């Protein structure tokens, strides 16, 4: 049994900052748009804003003051709440994982933020967060957690000997045999080829919205000479630069977020840590892994790279990031087998994928064309001169359909099922039979005529069900997969 | 091998009744549209089209769709797995291993209650599967059977 303890005072600052961040936009709106020029309003602003900020800081301090935690009878007990007291007792056996992260306030004082996750699919109530505790303290809680997981009991007397803790950490380092570290070069490629593109697009759209009044869209369509309109060129250059900047910023953001990406395996657990400014550490018990997902977007695929994710039954619905976990952010395709083997040996990656039969290509083509042809028709008809450009969509659509068709395939080896398909990125789901929750097979009348079928399998994950699907495989193969599962 | 057991024949009645309500709504919408057409003096042939469409929908909602749905709906609860077949156009077969079942519910809405029916909902860690409209006795029996079978092999997710 230990005495109730408070978090490190930094927690108060951290809570206050968080509240301030949430209140930031309302405050700005109040300041910028609320004002008239009249003196009384200005005076109100002068008083209200500092008062609100003080209140928030006060709240942070009170919240910190009223938050206590201790360990008693194999439970982590937390009492919190300023007016309404919340007591949360979490049994160590029930704890799924302990995740630590370090934000900037925590790093300044050598502290960590610890998130306690239980098997709660019930979402927010199932977890607790210790906003700022010393590393010793975190190590101590982890130690108890590990003891309990090893089938030991919670030590009745809790000691806080730092040397013991250090021993423990050294011990741990010795046991950590397998380590994967994302190389900087690959991290850089990943940052360049990832979401940044999306940012560019959305940023671009937003900007074009902003410049609508400046760019004479209407005149653009009148004649070609307008294209060389000086102001237009000038604005385009600005836009291109802004987009480039947004792209670089996004890339830098990803670099920071995934810097020092390290995966370590230790005692049936996988520990992933990453981040330059905000360090995050995530612990995944091996048996909670539901499936493996390999994703290749077109650019990465052409460079021979892929990303590997694990679908994980922990985490909460609210925190999507913790349930869709990158195991290897970007690795060469031929390395996947070797690396996965070291961390999750159950999963076999290099197996021969049975493709879907050639006759299903027609169906892939058909599905794309019922989207593309009407779009092309509408654009060509209504936006006569420029709209004809949309005819380009047809060959693009055909290529896309072909890529989707080529990607589709399946494999069964032992107790493992692989389903591969493409929507935009090529996605391979690798299931173990004992983790699959349900298998669906679908046959439409058209598929029946050509003896084709679609198959999908679903596993659970922290963010809800995850499904892998193959469309238009041989009906006999679909049957084989259901028979394998039954 | 496709599942063999049919759901209760009374389901057909329940679905037809539901279909009736749906088609009443579609008639109300049609009436509103016809009023607008008359009011704004749009071409009258649209009215004929709307009435035809409403008739087709009514036929489908009350007769055709429930019939096909009922014919398609099959289920089999075996010792180690549950198989469900459903669908109107696309036939979907679902296979759920008994060990994956987390809990079973029976549910009864007012319509189902009136006909002495209940639906069985089977939940796994990720998915929910429904067998709609079984006789109440059958549904209860099924629920007990599945929960007994499911608890035989307990496995943590």
Coordinates of C-alpha atoms in Angstrom, one line a residue:
Chain A
X1 CA 0.0 0.0 0.0
X2 CA 1.3 3.4 -0.8
X3 CA 0.2 6.9 0.1
X4 CA -1.9 8.9 -2.3
X5 CA 0.4 10.9 -4.5
X6 CA 0.0 13.9 -6.6
X7 CA 1.3 14.3 -10.1
X8 CA 4.3 16.5 -10.7
X9 CA 3.2 20.2 -10.7
X10 CA 4.0 20.3 -14.4
X11 CA 0.7 18.5 -14.8
X12 CA -1.1 21.7 -13.7
X13 CA 0.8 23.7 -16.3
X14 CA 0.1 21.0 -18.9
X15 CA -3.6 20.9 -18.1
X16 CA -3.8 24.7 -18.1
X17 CA -2.0 24.9 -21.4
X18 CA -4.4 22.4 -22.9
X19 CA -7.4 24.3 -21.7
X20 CA -5.9 27.5 -23.0
X21 CA -5.4 25.8 -26.4
X22 CA -9.0 24.7 -26.5
X23 CA -10.1 28.2 -25.5
X24 CA -7.7 29.9 -27.9
X25 CA -10.0 30.3 -30.9
X26 CA -13.1 31.4 -28.9
X27 CA -10.8 34.0 -27.3
X28 CA -9.4 35.2 -30.6
X29 CA -12.9 35.4 -32.0
X30 CA -14.0 37.4 -29.0
X31 CA -11.0 39.8 -29.4
X32 CA -11.1 40.2 -33.2
X33 CA -14.8 40.1 -34.0
X34 CA -16.4 40.9 -30.7
X35 CA -15.3 44.5 -30.5
X36 CA -16.9 47.6 -31.4
X37 CA -14.9 50.8 -31.1
X38 CA -16.9 51.9 -28.1
X39 CA -14.9 52.3 -24.9
X40 CA -16.9 50.1 -22.7
X41 CA -16.3 47.0 -24.9
X42 CA -12.6 47.6 -25.1
X43 CA -12.6 47.9 -21.3
X44 CA -14.5 44.6 -21.1
X45 CA -12.0 42.9 -23.3
X46 CA -9.2 44.3 -21.3
X47 CA -10.6 42.7 -18.1
X48 CA -12.3 39.6 -19.5
X49 CA -9.4 38.1 -21.3
X50 CA -6.9 38.1 -18.4
X51 CA -9.7 36.9 -16.1
X52 CA -10.5 34.0 -18.4
X53 CA -6.8 33.1 -18.7
X54 CA -6.4 33.3 -14.9
X55 CA -9.4 31.1 -14.4
X56 CA -8.1 28.5 -16.8
X57 CA -4.7 28.5 -15.0
X58 CA -6.6 28.3 -11.6
X59 CA -8.6 25.4 -13.0
X60 CA -5.4 23.6 -14.0
X61 CA -3.9 24.1 -10.5
X62 CA -7.1 23.0 -8.7
X63 CA -7.4 20.0 -11.0
X64 CA -3.8 19.0 -10.2
X65 CA -4.4 19.6 -6.5
X66 CA -7.4 17.3 -6.5
X67 CA -5.9 14.6 -8.5
X68 CA -4.3 11.8 -6.5
X69 CA -3.3 8.3 -7.3
X70 CA -1.8 5.4 -5.4
X71 CA -1.4 1.7 -5.7
X72 CA -3.3 -0.5 -3.3
X73 CA -4.4 -4.1 -3.3
X74 CA -3.2 -4.8 -6.8
X75 CA -5.1 -1.8 -8.1
X76 CA -4.1 1.5 -9.5
X77 CA -6.4 3.9 -7.7
X78 CA -7.1 7.4 -9.0
X79 CA -9.3 10.0 -7.4
X80 CA -9.9 13.2 -9.3
X81 CA -12.4 16.0 -10.0
X82 CA -12.7 19.4 -8.6
X83 CA -16.4 19.4 -7.7
X84 CA -17.5 16.0 -8.7
X85 CA -15.1 13.4 -7.3
X86 CA -14.3 10.6 -9.6
X87 CA -12.8 7.4 -8.2
X88 CA -11.3 5.1 -10.6
X89 CA -9.8 1.8 -9.5
X90 CA -8.1 -0.2 -12.1
X91 CA -6.9 -3.8 -11.4
X92 CA -3.4 -4.4 -12.8
X93 CA -4.6 -7.7 -14.4
X94 CA -7.1 -5.7 -16.4
X95 CA -4.5 -3.3 -17.8
X96 CA -3.8 -3.9 -21.4
X97 CA -0.9 -1.7 -21.9
X98 CA 0.9 1.3 -20.5
X99 CA 1.9 3.9 -23.1
X100 CA 4.2 6.7 -22.2
X101 CA 4.7 9.9 -24.2
X102 CA 6.7 13.0 -23.5
X103 CA 5.4 16.4 -24.6
X104 CA 7.6 19.5 -24.4
X105 CA 6.6 20.5 -20.8
X106 CA 7.3 16.9 -19.7
X107 CA 10.6 16.8 -21.4
X108 CA 11.8 20.0 -19.7
X109 CA 11.5 18.3 -16.3
X110 CA 12.4 14.7 -17.3
X111 CA 8.8 13.5 -16.8
X112 CA 6.5 11.3 -18.8
X113 CA 2.9 11.2 -19.5
X114 CA 1.5 7.7 -18.9
X115 CA -1.7 6.4 -20.5
X116 CA -3.2 3.3 -18.9
X117 CA -5.2 1.3 -21.3
X118 CA -7.6 -1.5 -20.3
X119 CA -9.3 -3.9 -22.6
X120 CA -12.1 -1.5 -22.7
X121 CA -13.8 -1.4 -26.1
X122 CA -16.2 0.7 -24.2
X123 CA -14.1 3.7 -25.1
X124 CA -13.3 6.7 -23.0
X125 CA -14.2 5.5 -19.5
X126 CA -11.8 2.5 -19.8
X127 CA -8.6 4.4 -19.5
X128 CA -6.8 6.7 -17.3
X129 CA -4.0 9.2 -17.9
X130 CA -1.3 10.3 -15.5
X131 CA -0.3 13.6 -17.2
X132 CA 3.1 14.1 -15.6
X133 CA 5.0 11.6 -13.5
X134 CA 8.7 11.1 -13.0
X135 CA 10.4 8.5 -15.1
X136 CA 11.2 6.5 -11.9
X137 CA 7.5 6.5 -11.0
X138 CA 6.6 5.4 -14.5
X139 CA 9.2 2.7 -14.4
X140 CA 7.9 1.5 -11.1
X141 CA 4.3 1.2 -12.3
X142 CA 5.5 -0.6 -15.4
X143 CA 7.5 -3.0 -13.2
X144 CA 4.4 -3.8 -11.2
X145 CA 2.4 -4.3 -14.4
X146 CA 5.1 -6.6 -15.8
X147 CA 5.2 -8.6 -12.5
X148 CA 1.5 -9.1 -12.6
X149 CA 1.6 -10.1 -16.3
X150 CA 4.2 -12.7 -15.5
X151 CA 1.7 -14.2 -13.1
X152 CA 3.4 -12.8 -10.1
X153 CA 1.5 -10.9 -7.4
X154 CA 1.6 -7.2 -6.7
X155 CA 4.3 -6.7 -4.1
X156 CA 2.5 -5.7 -0.9
X157 CA 5.2 -3.3 0.1
X158 CA 6.2 -0.9 -2.5
X159 CA 9.8 0.3 -2.5
X160 CA 11.1 3.3 -4.3
X161 CA 14.7 2.4 -4.7
X162 CA 16.1 4.0 -7.8
X163 CA 19.0 1.5 -8.0
X164 CA 16.6 -1.4 -8.2
X165 CA 14.8 0.4 -11.0
X166 CA 18.1 0.9 -12.9
X167 CA 18.9 -2.7 -12.5
X168 CA 15.6 -3.5 -13.9
X169 CA 16.1 -1.3 -16.9
X170 CA 19.5 -2.8 -17.6
X171 CA 18.0 -6.2 -17.4
X172 CA 15.4 -5.2 -19.8
X173 CA 18.0 -3.9 -22.3
X174 CA 19.7 -7.3 -22.2
X175 CA 16.5 -9.1 -23.0
X176 CA 15.6 -6.8 -25.9
X177 CA 17.1 -8.9 -28.6
X178 CA 15.3 -7.7 -31.6
X179 CA 15.3 -4.1 -32.6
X180 CA 14.1 -2.4 -35.7
X181 CA 15.1 1.1 -36.4
X182 CA 13.7 3.1 -39.3
X183 CA 16.6 4.5 -41.3
X184 CA 16.6 8.3 -41.9
X185 CA 16.7 7.9 -45.7
X186 CA 13.6 5.8 -45.7
X187 CA 11.9 8.0 -43.2
X188 CA 12.6 10.9 -45.6
X189 CA 11.1 9.0 -48.5
X190 CA 8.1 8.2 -46.5
X191 CA 7.5 11.8 -45.5
X192 CA 7.8 12.8 -49.1
X193 CA 5.4 10.2 -50.4
X194 CA 2.8 10.3 -47.7
X195 CA -0.1 12.5 -46.7
X196 CA 1.8 15.5 -47.8
X197 CA 0.2 15.1 -51.2
X198 CA -3.2 15.3 -49.6
X199 CA -2.2 18.4 -47.8
X200 CA -1.1 20.0 -51.0
X201 CA -4.4 19.2 -52.6
X202 CA -6.7 20.4 -49.8
X203 CA -4.4 23.4 -49.2
X204 CA -4.5 24.2 -52.9
X205 CA -8.3 24.0 -53.0
X206 CA -8.6 26.3 -50.0
X207 CA -6.2 28.7 -51.6
X208 CA -8.1 28.8 -54.9
X209 CA -11.2 29.5 -52.8
X210 CA -9.4 32.4 -51.2
X211 CA -8.1 33.8 -54.5
X212 CA -11.4 33.5 -56.3
X213 CA -11.8 37.2 -56.4
X214 CA -8.3 37.8 -57.6
X215 CA -8.1 35.2 -60.3
X216 CA -10.4 36.0 -63.2
X217 CA -11.7 32.5 -63.7
X218 CA -14.5 33.7 -66.0
X219 CA -12.1 35.5 -68.3
X220 CA -9.8 32.4 -68.3
X221 CA -12.2 30.6 -70.5
X222 CA -12.7 33.4 -72.9
X223 CA -9.4 33.3 -74.7
X224 CA -5.9 31.9 -74.5
X225 CA -4.2 35.2 -74.5
X226 CA -5.7 35.8 -71.1
X227 CA -3.5 33.0 -69.8
X228 CA -0.5 35.2 -70.2
X229 CA -2.2 37.9 -68.2
X230 CA 0.5 39.2 -66.0
X231 CA -1.3 39.2 -62.7
X232 CA -2.5 35.7 -63.3
X233 CA 1.0 34.4 -63.8
X234 CA 2.1 36.3 -60.7
X235 CA -0.6 34.8 -58.6
X236 CA 0.0 31.3 -59.9
X237 CA 3.7 31.6 -58.9
X238 CA 2.6 32.6 -55.4
X239 CA 0.2 29.7 -55.3
X240 CA 2.8 27.3 -56.4
X241 CA 5.2 28.6 -53.8
X242 CA 2.6 28.4 -51.0
X243 CA 1.8 24.8 -52.0
X244 CA 5.4 23.9 -52.1
X245 CA 5.8 25.4 -48.7
X246 CA 2.7 23.5 -47.4
X247 CA 4.2 20.3 -48.8
X248 CA 7.5 20.9 -47.2
X249 CA 5.8 21.7 -43.9
X250 CA 3.8 18.5 -44.0
X251 CA 6.9 16.5 -44.8
X252 CA 8.8 18.1 -41.9
X253 CA 5.8 17.4 -39.6
X254 CA 5.9 13.7 -40.5
X255 CA 9.7 13.6 -40.1
X256 CA 9.4 15.1 -36.6
X257 CA 6.5 12.8 -35.7
X258 CA 8.3 9.6 -36.8
X259 CA 11.8 10.5 -36.0
X260 CA 13.8 7.8 -34.1
X261 CA 11.1 5.2 -35.0
X262 CA 12.2 2.1 -33.1
X263 CA 10.5 -1.2 -32.6
X264 CA 11.7 -3.5 -29.9
X265 CA 10.5 -6.9 -29.0
X266 CA 10.6 -8.0 -25.4
X267 CA 8.8 -10.8 -23.5
X268 CA 5.9 -11.2 -25.8
X269 CA 5.4 -7.5 -26.3
X270 CA 6.3 -5.1 -29.0
X271 CA 7.4 -1.7 -28.0
X272 CA 7.2 1.1 -30.5
X273 CA 8.7 4.5 -29.8
X274 CA 9.0 7.5 -32.0
X275 CA 9.0 11.3 -32.1
X276 CA 11.6 14.0 -31.8
X277 CA 9.8 16.7 -29.8
X278 CA 6.9 14.7 -28.5
X279 CA 8.1 11.2 -27.8
X280 CA 5.6 8.5 -27.8
X281 CA 6.0 5.0 -26.6
X282 CA 3.4 2.3 -27.3
X283 CA 3.4 -1.3 -25.9
X284 CA 1.5 -4.0 -27.7
X285 CA 1.1 -7.4 -26.3
X286 CA 1.7 -9.9 -29.1
X287 CA -1.5 -11.8 -28.4
X288 CA -3.6 -8.7 -28.9
X289 CA -2.5 -8.4 -32.5
X290 CA -5.5 -9.2 -34.7
X291 CA -4.1 -8.9 -38.2
X292 CA -1.3 -7.5 -40.2
X293 CA -1.8 -5.0 -43.0
X294 CA 0.6 -4.1 -45.7
X295 CA -0.2 -0.9 -47.6
X296 CA 1.5 0.3 -50.8
X297 CA 0.5 3.5 -52.4
X298 CA 1.3 3.9 -56.1
X299 CA 4.3 6.0 -55.6
X300 CA 5.8 3.9 -52.9
X301 CA 5.0 0.7 -54.8
X302 CA 6.9 1.9 -57.8
X303 CA 9.9 2.6 -55.5
X304 CA 9.5 -0.9 -54.1
X305 CA 8.5 0.3 -50.6
X306 CA 5.6 -0.7 -48.4
X307 CA 4.2 0.2 -45.0
X308 CA 3.3 -2.5 -42.4
X309 CA 0.5 -1.9 -39.9
X310 CA -0.8 -4.1 -37.1
X311 CA -4.4 -4.2 -36.2
X312 CA -4.6 -4.1 -32.5
X313 CA -7.5 -4.9 -30.2
X314 CA -6.6 -2.4 -27.6
X315 CA -6.7 1.4 -27.7
X316 CA -9.9 3.3 -27.7
X317 CA -12.3 4.5 -30.3
X318 CA -11.5 8.1 -29.5
X319 CA -7.8 7.7 -30.1
X320 CA -7.7 6.2 -33.7
X321 CA -4.0 6.5 -33.9
X322 CA -3.4 4.0 -31.1
X323 CA -5.4 1.2 -32.8
X324 CA -3.9 1.5 -36.2
X325 CA -0.3 1.0 -35.5
X326 CA 2.5 1.4 -37.9
X327 CA 4.9 -1.4 -37.3
X328 CA 7.3 -0.6 -40.1
X329 CA 6.6 2.9 -41.5
X330 CA 8.5 2.2 -44.8
X331 CA 10.5 -0.7 -45.7
X332 CA 11.7 -2.4 -48.9
X333 CA 9.1 -5.0 -49.9
X334 CA 11.6 -7.9 -49.9
X335 CA 12.6 -7.0 -46.3
X336 CA 9.1 -7.4 -44.9
X337 CA 9.3 -11.2 -44.6
X338 CA 12.6 -11.1 -42.7
X339 CA 11.6 -8.3 -40.4
X340 CA 8.1 -9.6 -39.6
X341 CA 9.5 -13.0 -38.9
X342 CA 11.6 -11.5 -36.1
X343 CA 8.8 -9.6 -34.5
X344 CA 5.6 -11.6 -35.2
X345 CA 6.8 -15.0 -36.5
X346 CA 3.3 -16.3 -36.8
X347 CA 2.8 -14.2 -39.9
X348 CA 4.2 -15.4 -43.2
X349 CA 4.4 -12.7 -45.8
X350 CA 6.1 -14.3 -48.8
X351 CA 3.5 -16.6 -50.1
X352 CA 2.2 -17.1 -53.6
X353 CA -0.9 -15.0 -54.2
X354 CA -3.6 -16.7 -56.2
X355 CA -4.8 -14.1 -58.6
X356 CA -8.4 -13.6 -59.7
X357 CA -9.2 -15.1 -63.1
X358 CA -8.7 -13.0 -66.2
X359 CA -12.4 -13.0 -66.9
X360 CA -13.1 -10.9 -63.9
X361 CA -11.1 -8.0 -65.4
X362 CA -14.2 -7.2 -67.4
X363 CA -16.1 -6.7 -64.2
X364 CA -13.4 -4.5 -62.7
X365 CA -13.5 -2.4 -65.9
X366 CA -17.3 -2.3 -65.7
X367 CA -17.3 -1.0 -62.2
X368 CA -14.9 1.8 -63.0
X369 CA -16.7 2.8 -66.2
X370 CA -20.1 3.2 -64.6
X371 CA -18.5 6.0 -62.5
X372 CA -16.2 7.4 -65.2
X373 CA -18.5 7.4 -68.2
X374 CA -21.3 9.5 -66.7
X375 CA -18.8 12.0 -65.3
X376 CA -17.0 12.3 -68.7
X377 CA -20.4 12.6 -70.5
X378 CA -21.6 15.3 -68.1
X379 CA -18.4 17.3 -68.3
X380 CA -18.0 17.0 -72.1
X381 CA -21.6 18.0 -72.6
X382 CA -22.0 20.9 -70.2
X383 CA -18.5 22.5 -70.2
X384 CA -18.0 22.1 -73.9
X385 CA -14.5 23.3 -74.7
X386 CA -12.6 22.5 -71.5
X387 CA -14.9 19.6 -70.5
X388 CA -13.5 17.5 -73.3
X389 CA -10.4 17.2 -71.1
X390 CA -12.4 14.8 -69.0
X391 CA -12.2 12.2 -71.7
X392 CA -8.7 11.7 -70.4
X393 CA -10.5 10.1 -67.4
X394 CA -11.4 7.1 -69.5
X395 CA -7.8 5.8 -70.1
X396 CA -6.9 6.7 -66.5
X397 CA -9.9 4.8 -65.3
X398 CA -9.0 1.8 -67.4
X399 CA -5.5 1.8 -66.0
X400 CA -6.9 2.1 -62.5
X401 CA -9.2 -0.8 -63.1
X402 CA -6.3 -2.9 -64.4
X403 CA -4.3 -2.1 -61.4
X404 CA -7.2 -3.0 -59.1
X405 CA -7.6 -6.2 -61.0
X406 CA -3.9 -7.1 -60.8
X407 CA -3.8 -6.4 -57.1
X408 CA -6.7 -8.7 -56.2
X409 CA -5.7 -12.1 -54.9
X410 CA -5.7 -14.5 -52.0
X411 CA -3.7 -17.1 -50.3
X412 CA -4.2 -19.7 -47.6
X413 CA -1.2 -21.3 -46.0
X414 CA -1.8 -23.3 -42.9
X415 CA -3.9 -21.2 -40.5
X416 CA -3.2 -18.0 -42.3
X417 CA -5.4 -16.2 -44.8
X418 CA -4.1 -13.4 -47.0
X419 CA -6.5 -11.1 -48.9
X420 CA -5.2 -8.5 -51.2
X421 CA -7.0 -5.7 -53.0
X422 CA -6.6 -2.2 -54.2
X423 CA -8.8 0.8 -54.0
X424 CA -6.2 3.5 -54.2
X425 CA -3.4 1.9 -52.3
X426 CA -2.7 -1.8 -52.7
X427 CA -3.6 -3.4 -49.4
X428 CA -2.8 -6.9 -48.1
X429 CA -4.6 -8.1 -45.0
X430 CA -3.0 -11.1 -43.3
X431 CA -5.3 -12.9 -40.9
X432 CA -4.7 -15.8 -38.5
X433 CA -7.7 -18.1 -38.5
X434 CA -8.2 -17.9 -34.7
X435 CA -8.5 -14.1 -34.9
X436 CA -11.1 -13.9 -37.6
X437 CA -14.5 -12.9 -36.3
X438 CA -16.5 -13.7 -39.4
X439 CA -16.1 -14.5 -43.0
X440 CA -18.6 -13.3 -45.7
X441 CA -19.0 -14.6 -49.2
X442 CA -21.1 -12.7 -51.7
X443 CA -22.5 -13.7 -55.0
X444 CA -24.5 -11.4 -57.2
X445 CA -26.6 -12.7 -60.1
X446 CA -23.9 -11.5 -62.6
X447 CA -21.2 -13.1 -60.6
X448 CA -23.2 -16.3 -60.5
X449 CA -23.4 -16.4 -64.3
X450 CA -19.6 -16.1 -64.6
X451 CA -18.9 -18.4 -61.6
X452 CA -17.3 -15.6 -59.6
X453 CA -17.8 -14.5 -56.0
X454 CA -16.5 -12.0 -53.5
X455 CA -15.0 -12.8 -50.1
X456 CA -14.3 -10.8 -47.0
X457 CA -13.0 -11.4 -43.6
X458 CA -13.4 -9.3 -40.5
X459 CA -11.3 -8.9 -37.4
X460 CA -11.7 -6.6 -34.4
X461 CA -9.6 -3.6 -33.7
X462 CA -9.6 -0.7 -31.3
X463 CA -11.3 1.5 -33.8
X464 CA -14.0 -1.0 -34.7
X465 CA -14.2 -3.9 -37.2
X466 CA -11.5 -4.2 -39.9
X467 CA -12.2 -6.0 -43.1
X468 CA -10.2 -7.4 -45.9
X469 CA -11.9 -8.2 -49.2
X470 CA -11.3 -9.7 -52.6
X471 CA -13.8 -9.0 -55.3
X472 CA -14.5 -11.4 -58.2
X473 CA -12.4 -14.4 -57.4
X474 CA -13.3 -17.9 -58.6
X475 CA -16.5 -19.1 -56.9
X476 CA -14.7 -22.3 -56.2
X477 CA -11.9 -20.4 -54.5
X478 CA -14.4 -18.5 -52.4
X479 CA -15.9 -21.8 -51.4
X480 CA -12.4 -23.1 -50.5
X481 CA -11.8 -20.1 -48.2
X482 CA -15.1 -20.6 -46.4
X483 CA -14.4 -24.3 -46.0
X484 CA -11.0 -23.5 -44.6
X485 CA -12.5 -21.2 -42.1
X486 CA -15.4 -23.5 -41.1
Chain B
X1 CA -23.4 -26.4 -48.8
X2 CA -25.9 -23.6 -48.3
X3 CA -27.7 -23.2 -44.9
X4 CA -31.0 -25.1 -44.8
X5 CA -33.2 -23.6 -42.2
X6 CA -35.8 -21.0 -43.1
X7 CA -37.0 -18.3 -40.9
X8 CA -40.6 -18.1 -39.7
X9 CA -43.2 -17.8 -42.5
X10 CA -44.8 -15.1 -40.4
X11 CA -41.8 -12.9 -41.2
X12 CA -43.3 -12.5 -44.6
X13 CA -46.4 -10.9 -43.0
X14 CA -44.3 -8.6 -40.9
X15 CA -42.1 -7.5 -43.8
X16 CA -45.2 -6.9 -45.9
X17 CA -46.7 -4.8 -43.2
X18 CA -43.5 -2.8 -43.0
X19 CA -43.5 -2.6 -46.8
X20 CA -47.0 -1.2 -46.6
X21 CA -45.9 1.6 -44.3
X22 CA -43.0 2.4 -46.5
X23 CA -45.2 2.5 -49.6
X24 CA -47.6 4.8 -47.7
X25 CA -44.8 7.2 -47.2
X26 CA -43.8 7.0 -50.9
X27 CA -47.5 7.7 -51.8
X28 CA -47.5 10.7 -49.5
X29 CA -44.3 12.0 -51.2
X30 CA -45.9 11.4 -54.6
X31 CA -49.0 13.2 -53.6
X32 CA -46.9 16.2 -52.5
X33 CA -45.0 16.2 -55.8
X34 CA -48.2 16.0 -57.8
X35 CA -49.6 18.9 -55.9
X36 CA -46.5 20.9 -56.8
X37 CA -46.7 19.9 -60.4
X38 CA -50.3 21.1 -60.6
X39 CA -49.5 24.2 -58.7
X40 CA -46.6 25.3 -60.8
X41 CA -48.2 24.0 -64.0
X42 CA -45.4 21.7 -65.0
X43 CA -46.1 19.2 -67.8
X44 CA -48.8 16.8 -66.8
X45 CA -47.1 13.6 -68.2
X46 CA -44.8 13.8 -65.1
X47 CA -47.8 12.9 -63.0
X48 CA -48.4 9.7 -64.9
X49 CA -44.7 8.8 -64.5
X50 CA -44.8 9.5 -60.7
X51 CA -47.9 7.4 -60.3
X52 CA -46.4 4.6 -62.3
X53 CA -43.2 4.7 -60.2
X54 CA -45.2 4.7 -57.0
X55 CA -47.2 1.7 -58.2
X56 CA -44.0 -0.2 -59.0
X57 CA -42.5 0.7 -55.6
X58 CA -45.6 -0.4 -53.8
X59 CA -45.6 -3.7 -55.7
X60 CA -41.9 -4.2 -54.9
X61 CA -42.2 -3.1 -51.2
X62 CA -45.2 -5.2 -50.4
X63 CA -44.9 -8.2 -52.6
X64 CA -41.7 -8.8 -54.4
X65 CA -39.0 -7.7 -52.0
X66 CA -40.3 -9.5 -48.9
X67 CA -40.9 -12.7 -50.9
X68 CA -37.4 -12.7 -52.3
X69 CA -35.8 -11.8 -49.0
X70 CA -37.7 -14.5 -47.2
X71 CA -36.7 -17.1 -49.8
X72 CA -33.1 -16.1 -49.5
X73 CA -32.9 -15.9 -45.7
X74 CA -31.5 -19.2 -44.4
X75 CA -29.5 -20.0 -41.3
X76 CA -27.8 -23.0 -39.8
X77 CA -26.6 -23.2 -36.2
X78 CA -24.1 -26.0 -36.0
X79 CA -22.0 -27.2 -33.1
X80 CA -18.9 -25.2 -34.1
X81 CA -20.3 -22.4 -36.3
X82 CA -23.2 -20.3 -37.3
X83 CA -24.0 -19.8 -41.0
X84 CA -26.3 -17.2 -42.2
X85 CA -27.4 -16.5 -45.8
X86 CA -29.2 -13.3 -46.8
X87 CA -29.7 -10.9 -49.6
X88 CA -32.0 -9.5 -52.2
X89 CA -29.8 -9.1 -55.2
X90 CA -26.4 -10.1 -53.9
X91 CA -26.5 -13.3 -51.9
X92 CA -24.3 -13.0 -48.8
X93 CA -23.3 -15.9 -46.7
X94 CA -21.8 -15.2 -43.3
X95 CA -19.8 -17.7 -41.3
X96 CA -19.2 -17.1 -37.6
X97 CA -17.3 -19.7 -35.6
X98 CA -19.0 -20.5 -32.3
X99 CA -15.8 -19.6 -30.3
X100 CA -16.0 -16.1 -31.6
X101 CA -19.5 -15.4 -30.2
X102 CA -19.4 -13.1 -27.3
X103 CA -23.1 -12.8 -26.5
X104 CA -26.5 -13.5 -28.0
X105 CA -29.6 -11.3 -27.7
X106 CA -33.2 -11.9 -28.7
X107 CA -35.1 -8.8 -29.6
X108 CA -38.8 -8.1 -30.2
X109 CA -40.2 -4.9 -31.7
X110 CA -44.0 -4.2 -31.5
X111 CA -44.6 -5.7 -34.9
X112 CA -42.6 -8.9 -34.1
X113 CA -44.3 -9.2 -30.7
X114 CA -47.8 -9.0 -32.4
X115 CA -46.9 -12.1 -34.4
X116 CA -45.1 -13.9 -31.6
X117 CA -41.7 -13.6 -33.2
X118 CA -38.3 -12.5 -32.1
X119 CA -35.0 -11.8 -33.8
X120 CA -31.7 -13.2 -32.6
X121 CA -28.6 -11.0 -32.6
X122 CA -25.3 -12.7 -32.4
X123 CA -22.4 -10.4 -31.4
X124 CA -18.7 -11.1 -31.8
X125 CA -15.9 -8.8 -30.8
X126 CA -16.2 -6.9 -34.0
X127 CA -19.5 -7.7 -35.7
X128 CA -23.2 -8.2 -35.1
X129 CA -25.2 -10.8 -37.0
X130 CA -28.9 -11.0 -37.0
X131 CA -31.4 -13.8 -37.7
X132 CA -34.6 -11.9 -38.1
X133 CA -38.1 -13.1 -37.2
X134 CA -37.9 -16.5 -35.7
X135 CA -40.8 -18.0 -33.7
X136 CA -40.4 -16.8 -30.1
X137 CA -39.9 -20.3 -28.8
X138 CA -37.4 -21.1 -31.5
X139 CA -35.5 -17.9 -30.9
X140 CA -35.2 -18.5 -27.2
X141 CA -34.1 -22.1 -27.8
X142 CA -31.5 -20.8 -30.3
X143 CA -30.2 -18.1 -27.9
X144 CA -29.8 -20.7 -25.1
X145 CA -28.1 -23.1 -27.4
X146 CA -25.6 -20.6 -28.9
X147 CA -24.7 -19.2 -25.5
X148 CA -24.1 -22.7 -24.1
X149 CA -22.0 -23.7 -27.1
X150 CA -20.1 -20.4 -27.1
X151 CA -19.1 -20.7 -23.5
X152 CA -17.7 -24.2 -23.9
X153 CA -14.6 -22.8 -25.6
X154 CA -13.6 -19.6 -24.0
X155 CA -10.9 -17.7 -25.7
X156 CA -9.7 -14.2 -25.0
X157 CA -9.6 -11.8 -27.9

